[in-house]
Amino acid sequence: MCGIVGYIGARNATPIILGGLKKLEYRGYDSAGVAVIHGNQIEVRREAGKLSQLVDLIGKSPIDGAPGIGHTRWATHGAPSAKNAHPHLGNSGKMVVVHNGIVENFLELKAELDGEGITFNSDTDTETIVHLAECQRAGGTSFEEAARRTFKRIHGANVVVLISTDEPDKIIAARIGNAGGVVIGLGEGENFIASDIPAILEHTRRVIFLESRQMAVVTKDSVELTTLDGQKITPEIHSIAYDAVSAEKGEYRHFMQKEIHEQVRALTDTVAGRVDFQEGRIRLPELKLTSELAKRIQRIYITACGTAAYAGMVGKYLIEKIARIPVEVVIASEFRYSDPIVDENTVVMAISQSGETADTLAAMEEGRKKGAIIWSIVNAIGSQAMRVSDGTISMQTGPEIGVASTKAFTAPLVDQYMLAILLADLRGTLDEKTRKELVADLRLIPDVAGRTLDTESQVEKIAYELKDISGCLYLGRGINMPIAYEGALKLKEISYVHAEGYPAGEMKHGPIALIDEEMPVICLALQDPWHEKMISQIQQAKARGGTVIAVATEGDQLVADMADHVLWIPKIPWMLSPIISVFPLQMLAYHIAAIRGLDVDQPRNLAKSVTVE
Ligand code: M6R
């Protein structure tokens, strides 16, 4: 969702904020703005569109000063326009706010402020915050106390950052509920605030994370942390070892393309240090899984959104097959409304690239309330999902910038494969031979992954043939069924082509009516236990005039004879096949979108971190 950056210190805040926003642009990109204190005035620049448009505006009409706050927006209330872009000024012109989240009681607060004669200048819910804070200041209340009172009146999951000309030596930030993260970066005689680490990494690696219902008063030399109720908190300072360089595009046209290719390294790193190939054993120390705990587990809920949920669907197959523990995958936005049957022998495991998806965090909270063991598979270091878990498996992918998730999809597949083996091992349900074979198979991944990525030019040729399609069906069965969902999601989110992922066996119950000469059908027909069934699916699609593009195992003549095009992957044990079979679909979606000239890394209407419900 929205990205926030703040700076306080002796330097001009504007370039620091713009530099930080650039690193956060993936979060939201429909408008942007900066406000700085100059003398005893607040100067604001806001612009609709991408950050580059704000940079142009500031180029023509510069502002400098400090402290300052900036924002990239992903609209929730009010159209993406300069008027609705943050920061928003109060009526006195002395206080200004940036915000991420949704003020759920916005209408009620607005009615109250309307009653007091406050003028609203935007259609946003955000504006209520600054007006409310200004009203709290009446009668000489300090900036800090006015901010605190305001934060306590806001409902929902929100991050708020305020500055004021009355007390220009402070930035006040609050995290109310499980909105996106807030990280405070500690410098020498200067401090930083941001939604995410990459925004401040070039300035400092010493950071403090704000927890839910905490606020920070940040000056150039100090950070004071309290709860919203005013209780003092001793900040925990973390040192971030994070590879900023990998957040650059390098030789690739888009981050998505780079991240697709980074999967070989990411998957190698995922396995590295966690596998004893000699003994045939898995080590996941961050998960803190003991054999007593492993034996106690009676059910696992995997909860996640979008691509991460599809990763969880593959995980269900793996854990049920290898560890024989029942697994249910519940979309995170539904979890807490489905009254899940959870007790102390249940694991609720979240999968999240960002670790700050509001729905996923809410599902984890629900699990916690009901007494479950909370696990997570997370990419973003220090994120909320990681911090609230009893045990975690950190993805070893490095930052993922492209909005369409790729490497953060395949890494958790390997994580769940390893988790399944570890669970089975600790429960004593896996014989040594099978365990060693399953572990040994992990060695195959880097080579098979690399060889599959080498087929990119062939995938690109097929993308040229498909560039004008207006719809596409993706079919799969068994462990590759979620890959059909994921392939379809990749195509729709970056190409804006309607695509449908479907369990192949369900075709005859309705969707087969869609197939004609205009409808390409992508069939995951790998040499897995569902191979024969997929062959008959290809025949059925061909019989209705559909163009079939198969994802198949190298050397499969049967598929080659039937399909119009084949995207080949090397032979790999079927339980690992989804990790690789998704590569051609990622590359296909990428190339169709790139050929169409679309904004692959920042597709319309989307954001990398979805921190609102
Ligand atoms: O950060 P998360 O992994 O929790 O995000 C979940 C989804 O929002 C995300 O996977 C989304 O579906 C991607 N845009 C898919 O490419």
XYZ file of C-alpha atoms and ligand atoms in Angstrom:
629
model
C 0.000 0.000 0.000
C 1.182 3.519 0.648
C 4.830 4.277 1.293
C 5.970 6.760 3.947
C 9.357 8.399 4.481
C 10.303 11.007 7.088
C 13.546 12.801 7.891
C 14.729 14.999 10.750
C 18.241 16.419 10.950
C 20.469 19.129 9.545
C 20.241 18.144 5.890
C 17.593 19.179 3.378
C 14.851 16.559 3.766
C 13.537 16.725 0.189
C 16.170 14.647 -1.683
C 16.361 12.147 1.182
C 12.589 11.710 1.133
C 12.404 11.450 -2.667
C 15.241 8.883 -2.641
C 13.432 6.857 0.002
C 10.076 7.094 -1.780
C 11.725 5.800 -4.946
C 12.622 2.629 -3.022
C 9.027 2.362 -1.796
C 7.291 3.214 -5.035
C 6.392 -0.447 -5.523
C 4.031 -0.111 -2.550
C 1.714 2.432 -4.130
C 2.104 4.580 -7.165
C -0.969 6.590 -8.084
C 0.191 9.910 -6.586
C 2.901 11.242 -4.305
C 3.843 14.232 -2.192
C 6.395 15.810 0.137
C 6.076 18.382 2.923
C 8.976 20.116 4.670
C 9.229 22.758 7.333
C 11.052 25.818 5.991
C 11.454 28.663 8.470
C 8.150 28.465 10.281
C 6.150 27.492 7.203
C 5.119 24.118 5.881
C 5.771 23.754 2.164
C 3.953 21.007 0.316
C 4.298 19.598 -3.199
C 1.878 16.931 -4.430
C 1.284 15.391 -7.798
C -0.926 12.720 -9.348
C 0.749 9.835 -11.166
C 4.094 8.261 -10.569
C 6.831 9.577 -8.331
C 8.722 10.859 -11.392
C 5.928 13.388 -11.870
C 6.422 14.708 -8.346
C 10.174 14.842 -8.962
C 9.501 16.950 -12.095
C 7.219 19.253 -10.127
C 9.815 19.738 -7.393
C 12.430 20.317 -10.098
C 10.344 23.236 -11.380
C 9.224 24.416 -7.961
C 11.848 23.311 -5.415
C 11.290 23.018 -1.680
C 13.879 22.534 0.989
C 13.883 22.288 4.733
C 13.620 19.821 7.585
C 11.971 17.955 9.126
C 10.033 16.571 6.220
C 7.610 13.783 5.390
C 6.712 12.171 2.084
C 4.275 9.644 0.719
C 3.447 7.468 -2.286
C -0.229 6.701 -2.399
C -2.443 3.740 -3.251
C -5.916 5.285 -3.229
C -8.594 3.988 -0.891
C -10.726 7.126 -0.351
C -10.900 9.594 -3.217
C -9.545 9.373 -6.741
C -5.814 9.392 -7.437
C -5.278 13.130 -7.929
C -3.014 15.913 -6.658
C -5.805 17.073 -4.352
C -6.057 13.679 -2.677
C -2.320 12.999 -2.593
C -0.633 13.184 0.819
C 0.668 15.084 2.790
C -2.513 16.827 3.960
C -2.354 20.150 5.762
C -4.569 21.210 8.627
C -6.653 24.379 8.278
C -4.137 26.412 10.332
C -1.356 25.421 7.945
C 0.754 24.498 10.974
C 0.439 20.727 10.922
C 0.696 18.164 8.141
C 0.096 14.416 7.946
C 0.905 11.332 5.879
C -0.984 8.120 6.443
C -1.198 4.489 5.434
C -4.371 2.531 6.157
C -8.081 3.214 6.405
C -9.685 5.350 9.098
C -12.696 3.121 9.628
C -14.668 5.708 11.623
C -13.886 8.402 9.042
C -17.526 9.355 8.407
C -18.254 9.792 12.083
C -15.093 11.891 12.613
C -15.783 13.952 9.509
C -19.328 14.731 10.673
C -17.931 15.896 14.001
C -15.296 18.086 12.305
C -17.859 19.444 9.835
C -19.913 20.460 12.866
C -16.946 22.471 14.119
C -16.682 24.353 10.842
C -13.541 22.616 9.570
C -12.973 22.897 5.818
C -12.023 19.696 3.997
C -9.830 20.073 0.935
C -9.717 16.480 -0.249
C -11.902 13.385 -0.480
C -9.609 11.348 1.741
C -10.132 9.802 5.140
C -6.576 10.930 5.973
C -7.513 14.559 6.216
C -9.650 13.893 9.292
C -6.483 12.962 11.189
C -4.752 16.309 10.798
C -7.931 18.280 11.535
C -8.573 16.219 14.613
C -4.994 16.729 15.806
C -5.273 20.477 15.287
C -8.516 20.545 17.279
C -6.799 18.623 20.116
C -4.101 21.334 20.218
C -6.618 24.023 21.065
C -5.967 25.299 24.577
C -2.225 24.770 24.367
C -2.008 20.973 24.536
C 1.438 19.803 23.440
C 1.966 18.397 19.958
C 2.719 14.982 21.459
C -0.387 14.899 23.629
C -2.605 16.178 20.790
C -1.208 13.479 18.506
C -1.729 10.783 21.143
C -5.352 11.813 21.716
C -5.916 11.790 17.975
C -4.375 8.354 17.474
C -6.612 6.940 20.190
C -9.702 8.129 18.342
C -8.805 6.481 15.038
C -10.332 3.072 14.327
C -8.779 0.500 12.015
C -5.250 -0.400 11.033
C -3.289 2.767 10.364
C 0.176 4.277 10.302
C 0.270 8.041 10.836
C 3.191 10.479 10.703
C 2.820 14.148 11.661
C 5.006 17.254 11.757
C 4.119 20.707 13.043
C 5.663 24.186 12.808
C 4.786 24.707 16.485
C 7.331 22.040 17.478
C 9.578 21.682 14.432
C 12.155 19.634 16.307
C 9.904 16.521 16.243
C 8.339 13.987 13.959
C 5.566 11.973 15.567
C 4.712 8.549 14.199
C 2.201 5.950 15.315
C 1.236 2.461 14.361
C -2.386 1.830 15.220
C -3.383 -1.798 14.672
C -1.706 -4.064 12.202
C -1.231 -1.591 9.400
C 1.966 -1.662 7.367
C 5.246 -1.453 9.159
C 7.010 1.550 10.620
C 10.752 1.478 10.894
C 12.794 4.220 12.534
C 16.347 4.517 11.252
C 18.973 5.860 13.616
C 21.637 8.189 12.252
C 24.224 10.528 13.775
C 22.457 13.798 14.542
C 19.631 12.755 12.221
C 16.883 10.151 12.197
C 14.602 8.600 9.598
C 11.148 7.075 9.457
C 9.885 4.749 6.742
C 7.331 2.105 5.909
C 10.024 -0.341 4.959
C 13.739 -0.856 5.415
C 14.949 -0.299 1.809
C 13.866 3.368 1.989
C 16.474 4.231 4.611
C 19.107 1.581 4.049
C 21.556 3.873 2.318
C 21.578 6.091 5.429
C 21.604 3.616 8.288
C 21.321 -0.040 9.213
C 20.376 0.561 12.865
C 16.624 0.458 13.184
C 13.733 0.283 15.618
C 10.432 -1.298 14.613
C 7.208 0.159 15.904
C 4.723 -2.406 17.180
C 0.956 -2.114 17.043
C -0.451 0.666 19.248
C 2.901 2.304 19.784
C 3.954 5.832 18.982
C 7.350 7.440 18.590
C 8.488 10.993 19.140
C 11.566 11.359 16.982
C 13.996 14.270 17.185
C 17.324 14.506 15.389
C 19.098 13.020 18.440
C 16.501 10.832 20.136
C 13.634 8.400 19.768
C 11.071 8.092 22.549
C 8.731 5.163 22.325
C 5.469 4.854 24.236
C 2.243 2.932 23.967
C -0.746 4.954 22.835
C -1.681 5.031 26.514
C 1.560 6.796 27.347
C 3.570 3.954 28.907
C 7.291 4.258 28.158
C 8.920 1.471 26.158
C 12.630 0.758 25.888
C 13.333 0.540 22.170
C 15.038 -2.571 20.837
C 17.652 -1.607 18.258
C 18.118 -4.055 15.380
C 21.037 -4.172 13.024
C 20.009 -4.929 9.449
C 22.254 -7.025 7.244
C 20.417 -6.462 4.005
C 21.655 -6.479 0.451
C 20.663 -3.098 -0.964
C 22.367 -3.842 -4.263
C 19.938 -6.612 -5.082
C 17.209 -3.958 -5.079
C 18.566 -2.608 -8.397
C 17.447 -3.787 -11.855
C 20.918 -4.510 -13.209
C 21.019 -5.870 -16.758
C 17.280 -6.688 -16.857
C 14.484 -4.654 -18.378
C 12.221 -5.091 -15.394
C 12.522 -6.184 -11.793
C 10.108 -9.026 -12.518
C 12.407 -10.441 -15.175
C 15.396 -10.076 -12.870
C 13.519 -11.753 -10.043
C 12.439 -14.651 -12.240
C 16.115 -15.240 -13.016
C 17.162 -14.810 -9.403
C 15.201 -17.929 -8.532
C 18.170 -20.215 -9.101
C 20.151 -18.379 -6.471
C 17.141 -17.884 -4.198
C 16.283 -21.588 -4.255
C 19.913 -22.562 -3.711
C 20.077 -20.210 -0.721
C 16.770 -21.595 0.555
C 18.287 -25.050 0.829
C 21.808 -23.980 1.829
C 22.613 -24.471 5.487
C 19.296 -26.150 6.178
C 20.013 -29.564 4.778
C 22.425 -32.250 5.918
C 22.668 -34.297 2.747
C 24.904 -36.867 4.427
C 22.429 -37.659 7.184
C 19.383 -36.891 5.058
C 18.083 -34.390 7.592
C 16.507 -30.935 7.586
C 17.307 -28.139 10.010
C 14.953 -25.205 10.417
C 16.148 -23.664 13.688
C 14.067 -20.481 13.446
C 10.945 -22.648 13.553
C 11.828 -23.926 17.036
C 10.168 -27.234 16.244
C 10.804 -29.969 18.803
C 9.734 -33.593 18.430
C 7.316 -33.110 21.331
C 5.653 -30.255 19.441
C 5.728 -32.084 16.108
C 3.940 -35.066 17.680
C 1.313 -32.836 19.251
C 0.190 -31.183 16.013
C -3.166 -32.456 14.833
C -3.991 -29.975 12.107
C -2.324 -27.182 10.168
C -4.114 -24.202 8.703
C -2.135 -22.397 6.047
C -3.380 -18.861 5.634
C -2.221 -16.315 3.064
C -3.385 -14.123 0.170
C -2.962 -14.240 -3.596
C 0.209 -15.875 -4.787
C 1.226 -16.760 -1.245
C -2.041 -18.690 -0.822
C -1.304 -20.674 -3.981
C 2.098 -21.504 -2.505
C 0.182 -22.759 0.528
C -1.985 -25.005 -1.680
C 1.147 -26.741 -2.924
C 2.279 -26.955 0.704
C -0.926 -28.791 1.588
C -0.070 -31.560 -0.867
C 3.480 -31.799 0.430
C 2.699 -31.801 4.148
C -0.224 -34.192 3.827
C 1.720 -36.547 1.571
C 4.995 -36.556 3.496
C 3.987 -35.829 7.099
C 0.398 -37.149 6.994
C -0.951 -34.188 8.962
C -4.273 -32.759 7.771
C -3.793 -29.322 6.222
C -6.390 -26.754 5.263
C -5.583 -23.698 3.194
C -7.791 -20.733 4.035
C -7.557 -17.414 2.211
C -6.488 -14.987 4.947
C -9.317 -12.505 4.354
C -11.782 -15.322 5.140
C -9.971 -16.985 8.005
C -11.269 -15.022 10.959
C -14.790 -14.931 9.569
C -14.938 -18.705 9.088
C -14.853 -19.543 12.804
C -11.957 -21.944 12.244
C -11.686 -24.982 14.494
C -8.462 -24.180 16.260
C -6.960 -25.346 19.541
C -3.524 -25.607 21.126
C -2.675 -28.583 18.896
C -3.369 -26.603 15.750
C -0.755 -24.706 13.802
C -1.774 -21.551 11.957
C 0.949 -20.956 9.409
C 1.014 -17.723 7.431
C 2.890 -17.284 4.187
C 3.729 -13.726 3.234
C 6.399 -12.063 1.157
C 5.936 -8.675 2.819
C 5.036 -9.969 6.259
C 2.682 -7.020 6.561
C -0.416 -8.023 4.585
C -3.292 -6.843 6.780
C -5.535 -9.855 6.119
C -2.728 -12.302 6.834
C -1.802 -10.545 10.059
C -5.452 -10.565 11.103
C -5.640 -14.310 10.442
C -2.536 -14.853 12.564
C -4.082 -12.787 15.332
C -7.233 -14.909 15.152
C -5.115 -18.054 15.438
C -3.286 -16.563 18.411
C -6.581 -15.661 20.135
C -7.792 -19.223 19.753
C -4.598 -20.640 21.245
C -2.921 -21.986 18.097
C 0.797 -22.360 17.490
C 1.690 -19.546 15.088
C 4.225 -20.113 12.336
C 5.135 -18.028 9.336
C 7.123 -18.224 6.135
C 8.159 -14.641 5.467
C 10.529 -12.730 3.224
C 10.723 -9.265 4.795
C 13.200 -9.275 7.643
C 11.815 -7.902 10.882
C 8.265 -7.700 9.527
C 5.262 -7.944 11.785
C 4.360 -11.483 10.629
C 7.817 -12.654 11.578
C 7.732 -10.924 14.922
C 4.372 -12.262 16.045
C 5.177 -15.877 15.166
C 6.222 -18.611 17.561
C 8.426 -19.961 14.840
C 9.367 -18.811 11.396
C 11.056 -19.897 8.203
C 12.639 -16.899 6.545
C 12.637 -16.938 2.770
C 16.142 -16.560 1.419
C 15.185 -14.604 -1.668
C 16.353 -11.046 -0.977
C 13.978 -8.139 -1.588
C 11.265 -8.649 -4.192
C 10.391 -5.375 -5.925
C 8.163 -6.397 -8.862
C 4.556 -6.312 -7.750
C 3.977 -9.689 -9.389
C 5.505 -12.161 -6.991
C 7.862 -14.754 -8.484
C 10.812 -15.762 -6.326
C 8.712 -15.280 -3.205
C 6.349 -17.913 -4.643
C 8.895 -20.633 -5.330
C 10.982 -20.208 -2.152
C 8.093 -21.147 0.174
C 7.420 -24.243 -1.934
C 10.893 -25.485 -1.048
C 10.424 -24.314 2.544
C 7.232 -26.354 2.851
C 8.848 -29.412 1.282
C 11.602 -29.190 3.901
C 9.058 -28.526 6.638
C 7.080 -31.619 5.627
C 10.205 -33.792 5.857
C 11.179 -32.304 9.210
C 7.689 -32.826 10.641
C 7.583 -36.428 9.453
C 11.062 -37.068 10.779
C 10.301 -35.647 14.221
C 7.006 -37.530 14.396
C 8.872 -40.709 13.515
C 6.625 -41.475 10.549
C 9.210 -41.451 7.770
C 11.487 -44.403 7.112
C 15.146 -43.576 6.731
C 15.402 -44.563 3.083
C 12.481 -42.405 1.976
C 13.695 -39.506 4.084
C 17.154 -39.656 2.575
C 15.721 -39.854 -0.942
C 13.423 -36.889 -0.376
C 16.284 -34.852 1.042
C 18.668 -35.900 -1.748
C 16.148 -34.711 -4.362
C 16.649 -31.141 -3.123
C 20.073 -31.212 -4.771
C 18.409 -31.317 -8.185
C 16.682 -27.950 -7.884
C 19.407 -25.448 -8.892
C 20.361 -27.323 -12.063
C 16.779 -27.961 -13.186
C 15.825 -24.379 -12.352
C 18.729 -22.985 -14.367
C 17.959 -25.179 -17.376
C 14.304 -24.150 -17.325
C 15.184 -20.456 -17.250
C 17.428 -21.051 -20.247
C 14.269 -21.714 -22.305
C 13.243 -18.036 -22.012
C 13.730 -17.252 -25.709
C 11.359 -20.114 -26.670
C 8.801 -18.887 -24.154
C 9.142 -15.394 -25.603
C 8.333 -16.710 -29.105
C 5.106 -18.236 -27.785
C 4.381 -14.959 -25.994
C 4.510 -13.202 -29.380
C 1.902 -15.646 -30.693
C -0.330 -15.007 -27.691
C 0.196 -11.278 -27.353
C -3.291 -10.329 -28.565
C -5.376 -12.862 -26.664
C -8.337 -11.629 -24.685
C -8.698 -14.639 -22.411
C -6.826 -17.742 -21.346
C -7.528 -20.909 -19.385
C -4.926 -22.573 -17.177
C -5.558 -26.192 -16.215
C -3.766 -28.428 -13.797
C -4.368 -31.354 -11.480
C -3.011 -32.553 -8.183
C 0.094 -30.800 -6.976
C 0.255 -28.726 -10.171
C -3.310 -27.458 -9.860
C -2.230 -24.439 -7.767
C 0.302 -23.693 -10.508
C -2.622 -23.244 -12.909
C -4.053 -20.672 -10.470
C -0.714 -18.952 -10.116
C -0.053 -18.892 -13.878
C -3.451 -17.290 -14.435
C -2.901 -14.737 -11.672
C 0.467 -13.736 -13.141
C -1.099 -13.159 -16.555
C -4.064 -11.170 -15.309
C -2.180 -8.927 -12.928
C 0.478 -7.733 -15.348
C -1.148 -8.194 -18.801
C -4.726 -7.288 -17.886
C -5.877 -10.353 -19.832
C -8.708 -12.281 -18.262
C -7.264 -15.617 -17.216
C -8.811 -18.436 -15.258
C -6.989 -21.164 -13.374
C -9.048 -24.332 -13.029
C -8.725 -27.884 -11.721
C -8.671 -29.758 -15.029
C -11.147 -32.382 -13.817
C -13.783 -29.675 -13.307
C -13.753 -28.539 -16.938
C -16.558 -30.830 -17.970
C -18.770 -29.364 -15.252
C -19.003 -25.997 -16.948
C -15.910 -24.115 -18.093
C -15.365 -26.333 -21.131
C -18.129 -24.255 -22.743
C -15.591 -21.425 -22.969
C -13.250 -23.297 -25.284
C -13.162 -22.329 -28.949
C -10.514 -21.226 -31.487
C -10.113 -17.934 -29.609
C -9.338 -19.484 -26.252
C -5.809 -20.680 -25.569
C -5.655 -23.432 -22.966
C -2.504 -23.859 -20.939
C -2.240 -27.402 -19.597
C 0.210 -28.476 -16.906
C 0.768 -31.989 -18.224
C 3.864 -33.101 -16.348
C 5.032 -36.607 -15.704
C 3.383 -36.778 -12.334
C 0.639 -39.052 -10.988
C -1.978 -37.014 -12.920
C -0.256 -37.255 -16.311
C -2.821 -39.509 -17.996
C -5.705 -37.374 -16.817
C -4.061 -34.273 -18.235
C -3.504 -36.021 -21.567
C -7.212 -36.646 -21.828
C -7.804 -32.996 -20.907
C -5.597 -31.876 -23.774
C -7.593 -34.114 -26.116
C -10.851 -32.607 -24.935
C -9.581 -29.054 -25.433
C -8.231 -29.890 -28.906
C -11.549 -31.495 -29.861
C -13.234 -28.112 -29.207
C -10.785 -26.188 -31.358
C -8.722 -24.729 -28.481
C -5.040 -23.895 -28.916
C -3.181 -25.951 -26.344
C 0.064 -24.805 -24.790
C 1.381 -27.581 -22.591
C 3.929 -27.394 -19.817
C 5.516 -30.842 -20.068
C 8.480 -32.924 -19.001
C 11.329 -33.062 -21.496
C 11.042 -36.049 -23.819
C 7.268 -36.474 -23.452
C 6.399 -37.340 -27.065
C 2.754 -37.938 -26.269
C 2.283 -34.336 -25.201
C 4.478 -33.025 -28.032
C 2.230 -34.785 -30.580
C -0.979 -33.344 -29.202
C -0.212 -29.808 -28.052
C 0.204 -26.789 -30.345
C 3.143 -25.529 -28.304
C 5.130 -27.066 -25.488
C 6.974 -25.287 -22.687
C 9.499 -27.884 -21.569
C 10.895 -28.453 -18.116
C 13.573 -31.027 -17.222
C 12.631 -34.234 -15.417
C 12.226 -33.734 -11.680
C 10.484 -35.764 -8.943
C 6.808 -34.848 -9.017
C 6.721 -33.419 -5.507
C 9.266 -30.802 -6.571
C 7.735 -30.212 -9.981
C 5.567 -27.154 -9.050
C 8.738 -25.269 -8.101
C 9.872 -25.546 -11.706
C 6.640 -25.837 -13.708
C 5.696 -22.299 -12.707
C 8.828 -20.808 -14.334
C 7.564 -20.987 -17.935
C 4.256 -19.474 -16.811
C 6.009 -16.601 -15.049
C 8.117 -15.981 -18.168
C 5.078 -16.232 -20.453
C 3.096 -13.682 -18.448
C 6.138 -11.437 -18.245
C 6.776 -11.474 -21.991
C 3.121 -11.013 -22.962
C 2.965 -7.934 -20.716
C 6.341 -6.612 -21.936
C 5.353 -7.094 -25.598
C 2.121 -5.221 -24.901
C 4.268 -2.397 -23.539
C 2.712 -2.511 -20.088
C 4.197 -1.408 -16.811
C 5.274 -4.856 -15.708
C 6.705 -3.919 -12.317
C 3.928 -1.593 -11.265
C 0.694 -2.859 -12.783
C -2.369 -0.678 -12.515
C -4.469 -0.714 -9.346
C -2.045 -2.965 -7.469
C 0.455 -2.504 -4.667
C 3.225 -4.706 -3.371
C 2.150 -4.675 0.258
C -1.569 -4.763 0.893
C -1.804 -3.236 4.324
C -5.526 -2.531 4.305
C -8.375 -4.999 4.677
O 3.105 -9.852 0.844
P 2.215 -11.045 0.694
O 2.961 -12.260 0.214
O 1.439 -11.342 1.940
O 1.185 -10.655 -0.439
C 0.116 -11.486 -0.778
C -0.502 -11.069 -2.085
O -0.962 -9.755 -2.013
C 0.477 -11.192 -3.243
O 0.979 -12.484 -3.354
C -0.196 -10.794 -4.575
O -1.166 -11.741 -4.908
C 0.861 -10.650 -5.662
N 0.683 -9.424 -6.363
C 0.845 -11.743 -6.642
O 1.792 -11.606 -7.629
